[in-house]
mmCIF file with all atom_site columns, C-alpha atoms in Angstrom:
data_model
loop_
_atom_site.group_PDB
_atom_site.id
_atom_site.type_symbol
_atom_site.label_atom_id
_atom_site.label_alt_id
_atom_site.label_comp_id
_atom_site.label_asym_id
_atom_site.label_entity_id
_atom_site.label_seq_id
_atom_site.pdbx_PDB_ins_code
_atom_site.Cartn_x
_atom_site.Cartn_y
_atom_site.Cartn_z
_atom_site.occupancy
_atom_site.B_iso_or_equiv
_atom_site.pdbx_formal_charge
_atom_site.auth_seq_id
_atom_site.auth_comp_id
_atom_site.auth_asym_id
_atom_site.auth_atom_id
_atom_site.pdbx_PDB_model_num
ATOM 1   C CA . UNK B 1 1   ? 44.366 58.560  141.043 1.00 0.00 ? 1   UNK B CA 1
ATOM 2   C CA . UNK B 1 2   ? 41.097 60.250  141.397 1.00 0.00 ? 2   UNK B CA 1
ATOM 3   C CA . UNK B 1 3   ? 42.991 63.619  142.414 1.00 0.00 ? 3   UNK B CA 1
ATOM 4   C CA . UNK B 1 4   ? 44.855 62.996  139.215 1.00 0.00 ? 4   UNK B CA 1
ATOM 5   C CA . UNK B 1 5   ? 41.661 63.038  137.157 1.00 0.00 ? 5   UNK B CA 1
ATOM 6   C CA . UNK B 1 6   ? 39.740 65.975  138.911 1.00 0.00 ? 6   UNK B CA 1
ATOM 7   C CA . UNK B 1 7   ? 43.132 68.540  138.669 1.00 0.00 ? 7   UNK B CA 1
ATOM 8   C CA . UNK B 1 8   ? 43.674 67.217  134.998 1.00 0.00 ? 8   UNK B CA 1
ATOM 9   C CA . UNK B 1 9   ? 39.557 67.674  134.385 1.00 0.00 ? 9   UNK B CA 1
ATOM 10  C CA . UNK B 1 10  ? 40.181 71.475  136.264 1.00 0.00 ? 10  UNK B CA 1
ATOM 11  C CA . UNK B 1 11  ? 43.041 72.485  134.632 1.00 0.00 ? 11  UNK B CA 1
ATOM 12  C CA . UNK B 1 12  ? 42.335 71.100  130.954 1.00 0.00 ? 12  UNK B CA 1
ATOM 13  C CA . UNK B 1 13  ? 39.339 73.602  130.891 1.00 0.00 ? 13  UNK B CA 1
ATOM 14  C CA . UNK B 1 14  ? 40.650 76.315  132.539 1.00 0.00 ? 14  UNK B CA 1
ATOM 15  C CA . UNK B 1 15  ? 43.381 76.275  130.127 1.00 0.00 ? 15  UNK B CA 1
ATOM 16  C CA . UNK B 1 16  ? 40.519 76.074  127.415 1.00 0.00 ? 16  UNK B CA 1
ATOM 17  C CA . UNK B 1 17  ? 38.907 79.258  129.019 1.00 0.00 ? 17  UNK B CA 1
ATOM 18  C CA . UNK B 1 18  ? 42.262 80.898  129.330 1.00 0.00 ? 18  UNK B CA 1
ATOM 19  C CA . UNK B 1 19  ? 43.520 80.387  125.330 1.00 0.00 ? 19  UNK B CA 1
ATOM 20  C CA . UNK B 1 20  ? 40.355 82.403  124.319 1.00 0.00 ? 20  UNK B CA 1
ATOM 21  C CA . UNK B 1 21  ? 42.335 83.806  121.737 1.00 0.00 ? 21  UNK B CA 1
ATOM 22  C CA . UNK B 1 22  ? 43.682 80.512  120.084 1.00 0.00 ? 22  UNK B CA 1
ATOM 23  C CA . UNK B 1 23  ? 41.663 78.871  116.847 1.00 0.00 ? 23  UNK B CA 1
ATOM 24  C CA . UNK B 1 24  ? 39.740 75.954  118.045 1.00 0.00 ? 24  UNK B CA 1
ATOM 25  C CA . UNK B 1 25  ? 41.945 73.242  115.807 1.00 0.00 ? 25  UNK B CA 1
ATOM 26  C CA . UNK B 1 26  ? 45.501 74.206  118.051 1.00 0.00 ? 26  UNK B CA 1
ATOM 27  C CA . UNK B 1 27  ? 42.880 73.786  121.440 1.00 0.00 ? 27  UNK B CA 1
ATOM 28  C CA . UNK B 1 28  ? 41.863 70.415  120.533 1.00 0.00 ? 28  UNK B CA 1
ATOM 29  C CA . UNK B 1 29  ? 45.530 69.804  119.370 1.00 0.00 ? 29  UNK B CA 1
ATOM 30  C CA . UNK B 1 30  ? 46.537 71.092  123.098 1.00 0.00 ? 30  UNK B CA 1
ATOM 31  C CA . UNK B 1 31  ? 44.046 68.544  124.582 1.00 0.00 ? 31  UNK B CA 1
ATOM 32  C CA . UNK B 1 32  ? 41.487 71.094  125.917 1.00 0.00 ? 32  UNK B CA 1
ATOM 33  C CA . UNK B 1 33  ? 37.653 69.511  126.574 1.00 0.00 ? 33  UNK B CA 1
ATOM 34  C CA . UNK B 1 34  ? 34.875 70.486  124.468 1.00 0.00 ? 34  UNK B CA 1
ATOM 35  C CA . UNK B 1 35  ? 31.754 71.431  126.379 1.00 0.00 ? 35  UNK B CA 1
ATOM 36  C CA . UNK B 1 36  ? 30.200 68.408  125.463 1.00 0.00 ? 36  UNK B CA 1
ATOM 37  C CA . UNK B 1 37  ? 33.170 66.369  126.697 1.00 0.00 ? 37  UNK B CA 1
ATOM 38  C CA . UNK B 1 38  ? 33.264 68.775  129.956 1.00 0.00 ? 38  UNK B CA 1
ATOM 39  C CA . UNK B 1 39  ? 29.963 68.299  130.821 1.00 0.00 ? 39  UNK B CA 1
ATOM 40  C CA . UNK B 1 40  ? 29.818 64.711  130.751 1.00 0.00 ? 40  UNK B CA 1
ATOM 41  C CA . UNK B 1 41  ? 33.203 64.459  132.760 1.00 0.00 ? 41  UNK B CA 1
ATOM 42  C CA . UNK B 1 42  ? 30.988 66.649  135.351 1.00 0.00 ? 42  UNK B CA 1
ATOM 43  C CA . UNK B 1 43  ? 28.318 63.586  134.996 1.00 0.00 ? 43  UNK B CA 1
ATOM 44  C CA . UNK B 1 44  ? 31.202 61.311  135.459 1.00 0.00 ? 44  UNK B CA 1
ATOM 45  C CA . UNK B 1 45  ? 32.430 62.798  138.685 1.00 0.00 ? 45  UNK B CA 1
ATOM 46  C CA . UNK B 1 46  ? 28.859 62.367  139.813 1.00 0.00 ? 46  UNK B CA 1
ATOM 47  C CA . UNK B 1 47  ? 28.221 58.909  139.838 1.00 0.00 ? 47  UNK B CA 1
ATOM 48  C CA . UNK B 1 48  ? 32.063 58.684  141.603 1.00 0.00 ? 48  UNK B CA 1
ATOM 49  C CA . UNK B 1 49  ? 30.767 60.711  144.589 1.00 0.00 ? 49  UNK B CA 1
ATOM 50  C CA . UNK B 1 50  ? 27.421 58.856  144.456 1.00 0.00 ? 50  UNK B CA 1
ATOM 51  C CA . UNK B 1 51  ? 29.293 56.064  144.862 1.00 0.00 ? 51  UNK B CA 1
ATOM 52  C CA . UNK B 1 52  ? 31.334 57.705  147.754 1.00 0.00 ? 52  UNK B CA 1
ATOM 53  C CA . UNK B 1 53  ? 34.768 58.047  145.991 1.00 0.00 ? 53  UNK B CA 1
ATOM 54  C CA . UNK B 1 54  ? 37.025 59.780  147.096 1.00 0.00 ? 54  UNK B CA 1
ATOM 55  C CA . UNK B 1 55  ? 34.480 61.227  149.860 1.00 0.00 ? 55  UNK B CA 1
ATOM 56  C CA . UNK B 1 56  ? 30.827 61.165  150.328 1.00 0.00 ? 56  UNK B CA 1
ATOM 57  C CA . UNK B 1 57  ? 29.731 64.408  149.866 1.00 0.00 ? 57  UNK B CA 1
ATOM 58  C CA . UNK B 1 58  ? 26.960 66.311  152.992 1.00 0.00 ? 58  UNK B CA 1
ATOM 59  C CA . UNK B 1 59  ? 23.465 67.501  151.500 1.00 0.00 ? 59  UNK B CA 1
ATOM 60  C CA . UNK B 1 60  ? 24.688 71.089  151.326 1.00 0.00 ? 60  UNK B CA 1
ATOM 61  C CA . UNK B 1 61  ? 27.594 69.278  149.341 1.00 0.00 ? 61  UNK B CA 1
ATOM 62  C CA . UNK B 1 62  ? 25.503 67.551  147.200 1.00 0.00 ? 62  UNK B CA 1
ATOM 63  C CA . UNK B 1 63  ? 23.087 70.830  146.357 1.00 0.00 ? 63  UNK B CA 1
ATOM 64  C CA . UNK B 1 64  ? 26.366 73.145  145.792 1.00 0.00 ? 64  UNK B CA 1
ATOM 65  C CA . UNK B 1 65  ? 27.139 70.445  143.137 1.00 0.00 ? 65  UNK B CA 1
ATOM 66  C CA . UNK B 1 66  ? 23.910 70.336  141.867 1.00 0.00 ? 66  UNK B CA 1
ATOM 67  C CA . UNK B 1 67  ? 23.867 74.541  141.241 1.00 0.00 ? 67  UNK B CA 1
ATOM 68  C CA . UNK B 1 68  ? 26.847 74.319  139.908 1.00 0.00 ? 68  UNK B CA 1
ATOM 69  C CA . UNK B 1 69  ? 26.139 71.714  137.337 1.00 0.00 ? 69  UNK B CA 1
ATOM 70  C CA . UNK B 1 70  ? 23.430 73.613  136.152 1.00 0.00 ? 70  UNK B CA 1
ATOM 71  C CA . UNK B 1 71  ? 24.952 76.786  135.989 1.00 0.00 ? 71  UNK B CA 1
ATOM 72  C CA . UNK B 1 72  ? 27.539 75.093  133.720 1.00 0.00 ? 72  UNK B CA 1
ATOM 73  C CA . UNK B 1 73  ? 24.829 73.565  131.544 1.00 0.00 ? 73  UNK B CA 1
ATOM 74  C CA . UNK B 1 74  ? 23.572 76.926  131.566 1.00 0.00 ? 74  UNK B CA 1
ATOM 75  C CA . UNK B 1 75  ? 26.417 78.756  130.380 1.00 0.00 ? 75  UNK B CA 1
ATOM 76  C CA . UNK B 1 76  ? 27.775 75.860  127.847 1.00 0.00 ? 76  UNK B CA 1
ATOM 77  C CA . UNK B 1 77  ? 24.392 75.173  125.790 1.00 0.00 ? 77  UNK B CA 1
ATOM 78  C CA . UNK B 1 78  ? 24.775 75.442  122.349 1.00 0.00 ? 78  UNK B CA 1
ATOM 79  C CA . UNK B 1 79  ? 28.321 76.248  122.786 1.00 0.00 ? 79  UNK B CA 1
ATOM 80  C CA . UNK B 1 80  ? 30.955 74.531  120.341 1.00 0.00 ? 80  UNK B CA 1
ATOM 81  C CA . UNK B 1 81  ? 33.841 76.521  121.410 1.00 0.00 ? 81  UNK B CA 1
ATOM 82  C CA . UNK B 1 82  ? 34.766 78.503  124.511 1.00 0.00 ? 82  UNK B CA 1
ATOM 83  C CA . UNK B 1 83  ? 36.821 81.073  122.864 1.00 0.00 ? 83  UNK B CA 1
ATOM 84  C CA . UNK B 1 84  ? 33.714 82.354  121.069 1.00 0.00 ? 84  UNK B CA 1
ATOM 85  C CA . UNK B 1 85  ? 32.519 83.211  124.517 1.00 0.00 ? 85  UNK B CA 1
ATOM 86  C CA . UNK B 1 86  ? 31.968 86.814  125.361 1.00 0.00 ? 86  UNK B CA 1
ATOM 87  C CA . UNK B 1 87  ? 34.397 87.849  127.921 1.00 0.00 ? 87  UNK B CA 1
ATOM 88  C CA . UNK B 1 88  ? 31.546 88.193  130.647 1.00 0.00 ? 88  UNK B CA 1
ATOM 89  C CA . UNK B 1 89  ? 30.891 84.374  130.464 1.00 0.00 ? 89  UNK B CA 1
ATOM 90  C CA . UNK B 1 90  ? 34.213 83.672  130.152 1.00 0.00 ? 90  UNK B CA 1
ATOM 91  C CA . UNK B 1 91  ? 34.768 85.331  133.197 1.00 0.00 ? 91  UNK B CA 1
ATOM 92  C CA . UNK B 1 92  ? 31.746 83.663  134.870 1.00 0.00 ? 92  UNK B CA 1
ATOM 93  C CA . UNK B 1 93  ? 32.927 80.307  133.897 1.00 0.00 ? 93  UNK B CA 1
ATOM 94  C CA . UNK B 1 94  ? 36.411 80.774  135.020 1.00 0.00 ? 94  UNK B CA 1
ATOM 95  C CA . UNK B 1 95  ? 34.568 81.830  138.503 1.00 0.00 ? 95  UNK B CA 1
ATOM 96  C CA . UNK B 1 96  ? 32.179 79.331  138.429 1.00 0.00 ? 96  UNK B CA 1
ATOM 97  C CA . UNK B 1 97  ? 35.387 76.201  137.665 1.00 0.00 ? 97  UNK B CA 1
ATOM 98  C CA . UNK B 1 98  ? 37.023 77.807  140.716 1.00 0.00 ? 98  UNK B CA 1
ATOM 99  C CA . UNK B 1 99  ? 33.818 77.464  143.016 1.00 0.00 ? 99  UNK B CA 1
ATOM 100 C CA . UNK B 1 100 ? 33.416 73.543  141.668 1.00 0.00 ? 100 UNK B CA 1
ATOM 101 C CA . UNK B 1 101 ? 37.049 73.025  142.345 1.00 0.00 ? 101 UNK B CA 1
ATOM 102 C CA . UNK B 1 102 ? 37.154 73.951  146.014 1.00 0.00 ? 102 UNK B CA 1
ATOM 103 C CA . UNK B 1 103 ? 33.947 72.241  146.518 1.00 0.00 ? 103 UNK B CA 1
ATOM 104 C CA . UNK B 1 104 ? 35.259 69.248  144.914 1.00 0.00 ? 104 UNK B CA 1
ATOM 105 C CA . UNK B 1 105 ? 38.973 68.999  146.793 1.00 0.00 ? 105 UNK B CA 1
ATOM 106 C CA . UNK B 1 106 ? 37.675 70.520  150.088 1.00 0.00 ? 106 UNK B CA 1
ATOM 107 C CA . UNK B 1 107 ? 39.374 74.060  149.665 1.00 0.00 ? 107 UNK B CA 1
ATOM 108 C CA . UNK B 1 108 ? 38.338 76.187  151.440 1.00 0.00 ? 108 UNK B CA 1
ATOM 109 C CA . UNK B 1 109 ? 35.953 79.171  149.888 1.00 0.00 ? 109 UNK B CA 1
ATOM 110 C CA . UNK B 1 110 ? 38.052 81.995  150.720 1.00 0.00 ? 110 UNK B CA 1
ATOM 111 C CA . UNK B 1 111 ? 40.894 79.985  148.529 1.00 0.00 ? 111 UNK B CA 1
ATOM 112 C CA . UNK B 1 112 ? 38.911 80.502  145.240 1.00 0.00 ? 112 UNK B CA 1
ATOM 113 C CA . UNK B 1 113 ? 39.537 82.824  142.899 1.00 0.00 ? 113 UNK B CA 1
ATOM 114 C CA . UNK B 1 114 ? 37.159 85.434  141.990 1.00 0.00 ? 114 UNK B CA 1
ATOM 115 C CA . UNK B 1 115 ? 37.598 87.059  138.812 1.00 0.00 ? 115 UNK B CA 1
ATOM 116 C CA . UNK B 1 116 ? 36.027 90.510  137.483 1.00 0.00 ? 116 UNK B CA 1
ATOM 117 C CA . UNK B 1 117 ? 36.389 92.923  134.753 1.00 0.00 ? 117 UNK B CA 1
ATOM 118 C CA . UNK B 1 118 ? 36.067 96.449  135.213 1.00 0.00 ? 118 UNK B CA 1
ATOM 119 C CA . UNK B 1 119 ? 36.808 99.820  133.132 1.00 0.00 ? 119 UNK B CA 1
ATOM 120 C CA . UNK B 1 120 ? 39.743 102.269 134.423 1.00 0.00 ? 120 UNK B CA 1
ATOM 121 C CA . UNK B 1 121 ? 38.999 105.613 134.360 1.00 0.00 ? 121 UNK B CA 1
ATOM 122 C CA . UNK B 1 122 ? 39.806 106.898 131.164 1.00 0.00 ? 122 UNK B CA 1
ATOM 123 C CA . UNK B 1 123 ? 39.921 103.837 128.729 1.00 0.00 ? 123 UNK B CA 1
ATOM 124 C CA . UNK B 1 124 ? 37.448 101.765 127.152 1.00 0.00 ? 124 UNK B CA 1
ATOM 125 C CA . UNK B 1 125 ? 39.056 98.780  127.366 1.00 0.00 ? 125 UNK B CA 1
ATOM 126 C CA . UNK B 1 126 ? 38.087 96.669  129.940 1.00 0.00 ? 126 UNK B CA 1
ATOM 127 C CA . UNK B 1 127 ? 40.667 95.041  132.394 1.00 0.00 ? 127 UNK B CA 1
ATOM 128 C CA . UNK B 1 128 ? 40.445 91.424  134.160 1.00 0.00 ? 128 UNK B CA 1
ATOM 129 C CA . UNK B 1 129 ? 41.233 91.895  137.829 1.00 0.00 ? 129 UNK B CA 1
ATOM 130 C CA . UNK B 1 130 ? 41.703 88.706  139.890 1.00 0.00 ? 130 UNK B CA 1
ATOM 131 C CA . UNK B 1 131 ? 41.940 87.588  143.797 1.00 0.00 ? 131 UNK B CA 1
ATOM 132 C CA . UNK B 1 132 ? 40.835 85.111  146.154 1.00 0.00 ? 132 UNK B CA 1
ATOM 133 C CA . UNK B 1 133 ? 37.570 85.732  147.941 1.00 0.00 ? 133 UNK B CA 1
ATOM 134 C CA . UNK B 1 134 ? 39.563 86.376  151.083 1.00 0.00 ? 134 UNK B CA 1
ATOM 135 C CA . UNK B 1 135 ? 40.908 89.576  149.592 1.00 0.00 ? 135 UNK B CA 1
ATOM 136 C CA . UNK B 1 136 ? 37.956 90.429  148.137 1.00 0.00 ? 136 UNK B CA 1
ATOM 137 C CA . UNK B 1 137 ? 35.940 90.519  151.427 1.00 0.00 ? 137 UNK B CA 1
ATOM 138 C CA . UNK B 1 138 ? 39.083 92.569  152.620 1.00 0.00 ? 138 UNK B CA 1
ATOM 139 C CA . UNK B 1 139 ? 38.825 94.969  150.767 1.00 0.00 ? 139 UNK B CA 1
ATOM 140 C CA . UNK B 1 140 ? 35.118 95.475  150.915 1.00 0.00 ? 140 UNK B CA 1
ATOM 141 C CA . UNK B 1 141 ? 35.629 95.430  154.720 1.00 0.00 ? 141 UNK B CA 1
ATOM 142 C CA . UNK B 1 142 ? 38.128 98.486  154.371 1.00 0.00 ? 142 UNK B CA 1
ATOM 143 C CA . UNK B 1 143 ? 35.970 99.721  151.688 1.00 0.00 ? 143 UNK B CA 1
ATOM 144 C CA . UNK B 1 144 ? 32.660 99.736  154.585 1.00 0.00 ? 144 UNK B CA 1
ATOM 145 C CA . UNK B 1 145 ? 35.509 101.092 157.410 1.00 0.00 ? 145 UNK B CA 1
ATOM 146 C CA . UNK B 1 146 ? 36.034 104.196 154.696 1.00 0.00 ? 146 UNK B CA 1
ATOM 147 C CA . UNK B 1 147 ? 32.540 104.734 154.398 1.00 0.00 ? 147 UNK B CA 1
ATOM 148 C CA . UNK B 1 148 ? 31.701 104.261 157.860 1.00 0.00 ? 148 UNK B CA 1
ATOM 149 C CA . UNK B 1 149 ? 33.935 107.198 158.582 1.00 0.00 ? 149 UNK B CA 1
ATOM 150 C CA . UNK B 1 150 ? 32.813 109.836 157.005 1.00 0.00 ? 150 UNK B CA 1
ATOM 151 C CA . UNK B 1 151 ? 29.098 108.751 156.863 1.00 0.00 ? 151 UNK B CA 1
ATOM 152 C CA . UNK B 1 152 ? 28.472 110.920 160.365 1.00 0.00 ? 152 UNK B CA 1
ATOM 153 C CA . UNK B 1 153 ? 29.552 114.267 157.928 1.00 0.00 ? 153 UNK B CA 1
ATOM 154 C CA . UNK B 1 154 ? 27.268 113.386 155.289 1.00 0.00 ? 154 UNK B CA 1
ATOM 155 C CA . UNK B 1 155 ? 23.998 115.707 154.835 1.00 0.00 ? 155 UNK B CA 1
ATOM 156 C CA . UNK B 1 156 ? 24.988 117.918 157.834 1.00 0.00 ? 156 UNK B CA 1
ATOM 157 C CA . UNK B 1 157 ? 24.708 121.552 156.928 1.00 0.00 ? 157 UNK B CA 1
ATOM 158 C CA . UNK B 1 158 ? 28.781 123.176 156.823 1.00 0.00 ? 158 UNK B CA 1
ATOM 159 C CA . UNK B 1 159 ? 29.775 124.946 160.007 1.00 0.00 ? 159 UNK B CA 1
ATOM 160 C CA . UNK B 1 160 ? 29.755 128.797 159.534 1.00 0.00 ? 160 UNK B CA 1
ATOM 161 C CA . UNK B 1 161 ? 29.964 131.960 161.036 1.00 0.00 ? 161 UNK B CA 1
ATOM 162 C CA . UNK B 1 162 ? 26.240 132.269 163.473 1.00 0.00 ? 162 UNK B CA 1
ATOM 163 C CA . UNK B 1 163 ? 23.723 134.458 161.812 1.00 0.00 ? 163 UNK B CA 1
ATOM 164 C CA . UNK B 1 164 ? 23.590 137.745 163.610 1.00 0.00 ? 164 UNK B CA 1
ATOM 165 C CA . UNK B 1 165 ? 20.801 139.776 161.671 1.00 0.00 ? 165 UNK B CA 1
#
């Protein structure tokens, strides 16, 4: 029953971060969360885990949650509606719900996904790129491997012909 609540509580406001685009009357139609309501389901889960259901949460647990609380009071003060978000904390909340999620159902942290926008070469227009932390460290890995290849040419005079004056 508790699982119930959390994945409902996850995906109701993912789905309000995701319909950005929608008017706030067809969100609350939809049954997406306010902040206000968010936040206090957040205070709600608290005093469940304080009281040891569905798990007792460790210490490093307990001060993951507390970060992440704050970060979401952070981002959500003064905020009536997510879709009038810019896309930045949009993103950072969508990243931020995916880190409280696997800290809440015991997923692992290379499960999360890790969202970031970046500029192609050539447009203005920003892009969301998406994927779990474990292919993110991937690919910095290969990234470092790359580097780590060629570093040993870099700043060493070209090879040329010897200098016979």
């Amino acid at each position: 029953m508790f699982l119930r609540f959390l994945s409902a509580l996850a995906l109701t406001f993912t789905l309000g971060v995701a319909t950005a685009a929608a008017d706030s009357r067809s969100q609350t139609e939809g049954g997406v969360q306010s902040p206000e309501d968010f936040l206090s389901s957040i205070a709600e889960l608290r005093v469940s885990f304080q009281d040891g259901e569905p798990r007792p949460l460790s210490r490093r647990e307990w001060r993951e949650f507390d970060r992440i609380e704050s970060r979401f009071q952070r981002l959500l003060a003064n905020v009536d509606d997510v879709s009038k978000l810019h896309d930045d904390r949009k993103i950072e909340l969508h990243n931020l719900q995916e880190e409280f999620n696997a800290l809440l159902v015991e997923g692992t942290h290379d499960d999360r996904l890790v969202c970031t926008r970046t500029r192609r070469t050539g447009s203005r227009i920003p892009q969301r790129d998406c994927m779990t932390q474990r292919e993110l460290e991937l690919e910095r890995q290969r990234t470092r491997a790359s580097l780590d290849a060629v570093a040993p040419y870099w700043g060493s005079p070209p090879r040329s012909a010897p200098n016979d004056l």
